[in-house]
Coordinates of C-alpha atoms in Angstrom, one line a residue:
M1 CA -165.4 108.1 -131.7
V2 CA -164.2 107.3 -135.2
R3 CA -164.3 103.6 -136.4
D4 CA -163.3 102.1 -139.7
K5 CA -162.9 98.5 -140.9
V6 CA -160.6 96.9 -143.3
T7 CA -160.9 93.3 -144.5
V8 CA -157.4 91.4 -144.5
A9 CA -157.7 87.9 -145.8
T10 CA -160.3 86.2 -143.6
R11 CA -160.1 88.8 -140.8
T12 CA -161.7 92.3 -140.5
L13 CA -159.5 94.7 -138.9
E14 CA -161.1 97.5 -137.0
W15 CA -159.6 100.7 -135.9
K16 CA -161.1 103.4 -133.8
C17 CA -160.2 106.6 -132.0
G18 CA -160.2 105.8 -128.2
E19 CA -159.5 109.4 -127.1
S20 CA -158.9 112.8 -128.6
R21 CA -158.2 116.0 -126.7
V22 CA -156.6 119.4 -127.1
D23 CA -154.5 120.3 -124.1
S24 CA -153.4 123.6 -125.6
K25 CA -153.1 125.4 -129.0
R26 CA -149.7 123.6 -129.4
L27 CA -150.5 120.2 -127.8
Y28 CA -153.0 117.8 -129.3
Y29 CA -153.4 114.2 -128.2
G30 CA -155.0 111.1 -129.7
R31 CA -155.2 107.5 -128.9
F32 CA -156.0 104.9 -131.6
I33 CA -156.8 101.2 -131.4
L34 CA -156.3 98.5 -134.0
S35 CA -157.6 95.0 -133.8
P36 CA -157.6 92.1 -134.1
L37 CA -154.0 91.4 -135.2
M38 CA -152.2 88.0 -135.3
K39 CA -149.3 87.4 -133.1
G40 CA -146.4 89.6 -133.9
Q41 CA -148.2 92.0 -136.2
A42 CA -148.9 94.6 -133.6
D43 CA -145.1 95.1 -133.1
T44 CA -144.5 95.2 -136.9
I45 CA -147.2 97.9 -137.3
G46 CA -146.2 99.8 -134.1
I47 CA -142.5 100.1 -135.0
A48 CA -143.2 101.2 -138.6
M49 CA -146.0 103.8 -137.6
R50 CA -144.0 105.3 -134.9
R51 CA -140.9 105.8 -137.2
A52 CA -143.2 107.2 -139.9
L53 CA -144.9 109.7 -137.5
L54 CA -141.7 111.0 -136.1
G55 CA -139.6 111.0 -139.4
E56 CA -141.8 111.0 -142.5
I57 CA -144.4 113.8 -141.9
E58 CA -143.5 117.2 -143.3
G59 CA -143.9 120.5 -141.3
T60 CA -143.1 124.2 -141.6
C61 CA -140.9 126.3 -139.5
I62 CA -138.6 129.4 -139.4
T63 CA -135.2 128.3 -140.4
R64 CA -133.2 131.5 -140.6
A65 CA -133.2 135.2 -139.4
K66 CA -131.6 138.0 -141.3
S67 CA -130.6 141.5 -140.1
E68 CA -127.5 143.5 -141.1
K69 CA -127.6 145.5 -137.9
I70 CA -126.8 142.4 -135.6
P71 CA -123.1 141.9 -135.3
H72 CA -123.3 138.3 -134.0
E73 CA -125.6 135.8 -132.5
Y74 CA -124.6 136.4 -129.0
S75 CA -124.7 140.1 -129.1
T76 CA -127.2 142.3 -127.2
I77 CA -129.2 145.2 -128.7
V78 CA -129.8 148.4 -126.8
G79 CA -133.6 148.7 -126.0
I80 CA -134.3 145.0 -126.3
Q81 CA -134.7 142.9 -123.1
E82 CA -133.4 139.6 -124.7
S83 CA -130.2 138.8 -126.4
V84 CA -130.1 137.8 -130.0
H85 CA -129.5 134.3 -129.1
E86 CA -132.7 134.3 -126.9
I87 CA -134.6 135.7 -129.7
L88 CA -133.5 133.1 -132.1
M89 CA -134.5 130.3 -129.5
N90 CA -138.0 131.8 -129.4
L91 CA -138.4 131.9 -133.0
K92 CA -137.4 128.3 -133.2
E93 CA -140.5 127.5 -131.1
I94 CA -143.0 129.2 -133.4
V95 CA -145.4 126.8 -134.9
L96 CA -146.6 127.3 -138.3
R97 CA -149.2 125.5 -140.5
S98 CA -148.6 125.5 -144.4
N99 CA -148.8 123.3 -147.4
L100 CA -146.2 125.4 -149.2
Y101 CA -143.1 123.8 -150.7
G102 CA -139.7 125.6 -150.9
T103 CA -138.3 128.5 -149.1
Y104 CA -140.4 131.7 -148.4
D105 CA -139.7 135.0 -146.8
A106 CA -141.4 136.6 -143.8
S107 CA -140.6 139.6 -141.6
I108 CA -141.1 141.5 -138.3
C109 CA -141.1 145.1 -138.2
V110 CA -142.4 146.9 -135.1
K111 CA -141.8 150.0 -132.9
G112 CA -141.4 149.7 -129.1
P113 CA -141.9 149.8 -126.2
R114 CA -144.0 146.6 -126.6
Y115 CA -144.0 142.9 -126.5
I116 CA -143.3 141.0 -129.8
T117 CA -145.3 137.9 -130.3
A118 CA -146.0 135.6 -133.1
Q119 CA -148.9 137.7 -134.4
D120 CA -146.3 140.4 -135.3
I121 CA -144.8 138.1 -138.0
I122 CA -145.7 139.1 -141.6
L123 CA -146.3 135.9 -143.3
P124 CA -146.6 134.9 -147.1
P125 CA -150.0 133.7 -148.2
S126 CA -151.0 130.1 -147.2
V127 CA -148.9 130.2 -144.1
E128 CA -150.7 130.3 -140.8
I129 CA -149.6 130.7 -137.2
V130 CA -150.9 128.1 -134.8
D131 CA -150.6 130.2 -131.6
N132 CA -150.4 133.9 -132.1
T133 CA -149.5 134.4 -128.4
Q134 CA -146.1 132.7 -128.7
Y135 CA -143.6 135.1 -127.1
I136 CA -140.6 136.4 -129.1
A137 CA -139.1 139.4 -127.3
T138 CA -139.7 142.7 -125.4
L139 CA -138.8 146.2 -126.7
I140 CA -138.2 148.2 -123.5
E141 CA -137.4 151.5 -125.4
P142 CA -139.0 153.3 -128.3
I143 CA -136.7 151.7 -131.0
D144 CA -137.6 150.3 -134.4
F145 CA -137.1 146.5 -134.6
C146 CA -137.0 145.0 -138.1
I147 CA -135.9 141.6 -139.0
G148 CA -136.2 139.2 -141.9
L149 CA -137.2 135.6 -141.5
Q150 CA -136.9 132.6 -143.8
I151 CA -139.6 129.9 -143.7
E152 CA -139.2 126.4 -145.0
R153 CA -141.2 123.2 -145.3
N154 CA -139.4 119.9 -144.8
R155 CA -139.3 116.8 -142.7
G156 CA -137.2 115.7 -139.7
Y157 CA -134.8 118.2 -138.2
R158 CA -131.8 120.2 -139.3
I159 CA -129.2 121.4 -136.8
K160 CA -127.3 124.6 -137.6
T161 CA -123.7 124.5 -138.4
L162 CA -120.9 127.0 -138.4
N163 CA -120.8 126.7 -142.2
N164 CA -124.4 128.2 -142.3
F165 CA -123.4 131.5 -140.8
Q166 CA -123.2 134.4 -143.2
D167 CA -122.9 138.2 -142.6
G168 CA -126.3 139.2 -141.2
N169 CA -127.8 135.7 -141.6
Y170 CA -128.4 133.5 -138.5
P171 CA -129.6 129.9 -139.1
I172 CA -132.0 128.5 -136.6
D173 CA -132.2 124.8 -135.5
A174 CA -135.2 123.5 -137.7
I175 CA -137.6 121.1 -136.0
F176 CA -140.0 120.4 -138.9
M177 CA -141.8 117.5 -137.1
P178 CA -145.4 118.1 -136.4
V179 CA -145.5 115.1 -134.2
R180 CA -143.9 115.7 -130.8
N181 CA -144.1 112.2 -129.5
A182 CA -145.5 108.8 -130.5
N183 CA -145.8 105.7 -128.4
Y184 CA -147.4 102.2 -128.9
S185 CA -148.3 99.4 -126.7
I186 CA -149.6 95.8 -127.3
H187 CA -152.3 94.0 -125.4
Y188 CA -153.2 90.4 -125.9
Y189 CA -156.5 88.5 -125.8
G190 CA -157.9 85.1 -126.9
N191 CA -155.5 83.0 -125.0
E192 CA -152.8 85.5 -126.2
K193 CA -153.1 84.4 -129.8
Q194 CA -154.5 87.8 -131.0
E195 CA -153.2 91.3 -130.3
I196 CA -154.5 94.8 -129.9
L197 CA -152.3 97.8 -130.9
L198 CA -152.6 101.0 -129.0
L199 CA -151.1 103.9 -130.7
E200 CA -150.6 107.4 -128.8
I201 CA -149.8 110.5 -130.8
W202 CA -149.0 114.1 -129.5
T203 CA -148.8 116.8 -132.1
N204 CA -147.8 120.5 -132.0
G205 CA -151.2 121.7 -133.3
S206 CA -150.2 122.1 -137.0
L207 CA -151.8 118.7 -137.5
T208 CA -154.2 116.8 -135.5
P209 CA -153.2 113.3 -134.3
K210 CA -155.8 111.8 -136.7
E211 CA -154.3 113.9 -139.7
A212 CA -150.9 112.8 -138.7
L213 CA -151.8 109.1 -138.5
R214 CA -153.3 109.3 -142.0
E215 CA -150.3 111.2 -143.5
A216 CA -147.9 108.7 -141.9
S217 CA -149.8 105.8 -143.2
Q218 CA -150.0 107.3 -146.8
N219 CA -146.1 108.0 -146.7
L220 CA -145.5 104.3 -145.6
I221 CA -147.7 103.1 -148.4
E222 CA -145.8 105.3 -151.1
L223 CA -142.6 103.9 -149.8
F224 CA -143.6 100.4 -150.6
I225 CA -145.4 100.9 -153.8
P226 CA -142.2 100.3 -156.0
F227 CA -142.2 96.6 -154.6
L228 CA -145.7 96.1 -155.9
H229 CA -144.7 96.9 -159.5
V230 CA -141.7 94.6 -159.7
E231 CA -142.0 92.5 -162.8
E232 CA -141.1 88.8 -162.4
D233 CA -139.0 88.9 -165.5
N234 CA -136.9 91.6 -164.0
L235 CA -135.8 89.5 -161.1
H236 CA -134.1 86.9 -163.3
L237 CA -130.2 87.1 -163.0
E238 CA -127.9 85.3 -165.5
D239 CA -126.3 83.4 -162.7
N240 CA -129.5 82.6 -161.0
Q241 CA -128.3 84.0 -157.7
H242 CA -131.8 85.2 -156.8
K243 CA -132.9 81.7 -156.4
V244 CA -133.1 80.4 -152.9
T245 CA -132.7 76.7 -152.4
L246 CA -133.3 75.4 -148.9
P247 CA -130.2 73.5 -147.8
I248 CA -130.2 70.2 -146.0
L249 CA -131.2 70.8 -142.4
T250 CA -128.4 69.7 -140.1
L251 CA -129.6 70.6 -136.8
H252 CA -131.0 67.1 -135.7
P253 CA -131.8 63.9 -137.6
R254 CA -135.5 64.3 -136.8
L255 CA -135.6 67.5 -138.9
T256 CA -135.3 65.4 -142.2
K257 CA -139.0 64.7 -141.8
R258 CA -139.6 68.4 -142.1
R259 CA -138.1 68.6 -145.6
K260 CA -141.1 66.7 -146.9
N261 CA -143.4 69.6 -145.7
K262 CA -141.1 72.5 -146.5
E263 CA -143.6 73.9 -149.0
K264 CA -146.2 74.3 -146.1
I265 CA -144.3 77.0 -144.3
A266 CA -141.8 79.7 -145.6
F267 CA -139.1 79.2 -143.1
K268 CA -137.3 82.4 -144.4
Y269 CA -140.3 84.6 -143.5
I270 CA -140.7 83.5 -139.9
F271 CA -138.6 85.7 -137.7
I272 CA -137.4 84.5 -134.3
D273 CA -139.0 87.5 -132.6
Q274 CA -142.3 85.9 -133.4
S275 CA -141.5 83.2 -130.9
E276 CA -141.8 83.5 -127.1
L277 CA -138.1 83.4 -126.6
S278 CA -136.4 84.7 -123.4
P279 CA -134.5 87.9 -123.9
R280 CA -131.2 86.0 -123.3
I281 CA -131.9 83.3 -126.0
Y282 CA -133.1 86.0 -128.4
N283 CA -130.0 88.2 -128.0
C284 CA -127.7 85.1 -128.4
L285 CA -129.3 84.2 -131.7
K286 CA -129.4 87.8 -133.0
S287 CA -125.7 88.3 -132.0
S288 CA -125.0 85.4 -134.3
N289 CA -127.0 86.7 -137.2
I290 CA -129.8 84.3 -136.7
H291 CA -132.8 86.3 -137.7
T292 CA -135.2 83.8 -139.0
L293 CA -136.4 80.2 -138.5
L294 CA -134.5 79.3 -141.6
D295 CA -131.3 80.8 -140.2
F296 CA -131.8 78.6 -137.1
L297 CA -132.6 75.4 -138.9
N298 CA -129.5 75.8 -141.1
K299 CA -127.3 75.7 -138.2
S300 CA -125.8 72.5 -136.8
Q301 CA -125.8 71.7 -133.3
E302 CA -122.1 72.3 -133.2
D303 CA -122.6 75.7 -134.7
L304 CA -125.2 76.6 -132.1
M305 CA -123.1 75.5 -129.2
K306 CA -120.3 77.9 -130.2
I307 CA -122.6 80.7 -129.5
E308 CA -121.6 82.6 -126.3
H309 CA -123.9 81.8 -123.4
F310 CA -125.9 79.4 -125.5
R311 CA -126.8 76.0 -124.0
I312 CA -128.2 72.6 -125.1
E313 CA -131.2 73.4 -122.9
D314 CA -131.9 76.4 -125.0
I315 CA -132.0 74.3 -128.2
K316 CA -134.6 72.0 -126.6
Q317 CA -136.5 75.1 -125.5
I318 CA -136.7 76.4 -129.0
W319 CA -137.8 73.0 -130.4
G320 CA -140.7 73.0 -127.9
I321 CA -141.7 76.6 -129.0
L322 CA -141.5 75.7 -132.6
E323 CA -143.8 72.7 -132.0
K324 CA -146.3 74.8 -130.0
D325 CA -146.4 78.0 -132.1
F326 CA -145.8 76.8 -135.7
E327 CA -147.0 73.2 -135.4
I328 CA -143.6 72.0 -136.5
E329 CA -143.2 68.3 -135.7
F330 CA -139.6 67.3 -134.9

């Protein structure tokens, strides 16, 4: 079991690997736990990590097959049990491991009768096959079978199009993603004031779940690094449009008291999904582009009552939640 601790403000976050197993050569599973988190933070981290795991990690796969002897993708070849299309689908499933960047050539050249598996692929250096037993085709007659392959490293996926077809070149749907699936769940404790994030990761074997988690985290950090280097002087605009002045709150006369304490809480950084709103109220606010507490407080009662399916009881309920969760006194 792996544990690590990170100090954030006055809290110490601890993460650990709750479970790790290998179901097969092409299916690894890992479950990770992060706690303690403040209310709303588990959802923020879970959403970001899941998207990074599925979309930001690079992988290597076969993207094209080349043979001048194949007339078209849906043809059959005498002496081969599968059609060309079936062979391409089997090549699509081959799992590779590599740190190479760019496009590289590989090949298969065998003589039948025999089974063709992943171990028959002649690869460039630094490219490995995760599962040598992956099936490709069966030669049922003593024929020579030679085909060229193109290997590429990228992220996400790429669907073949008709424009990609050339004489003797057959593109293959490319699924570069090493992470096959990622889920997260949130659990509460401490009178539901703190959260635990559970993150489940399944990979294809080219990366372990722990390696995938580390790479996804690193990629997220790199995406945000530019914001850490923004100079304050560079933010000044001639027309001062970057300055945000809190307008007069018009929701209710009692809110004028809140203006005296506006420096104590950054209204614009408190999102409505951090409150325990019912799905109906939440959807009503979102449909009217009310995303933060500032958006809500800047609306008059008349504006709110124009929202479809929104009632005066809903406003009172939101006041109660704000008093409870954010200690706002109306």
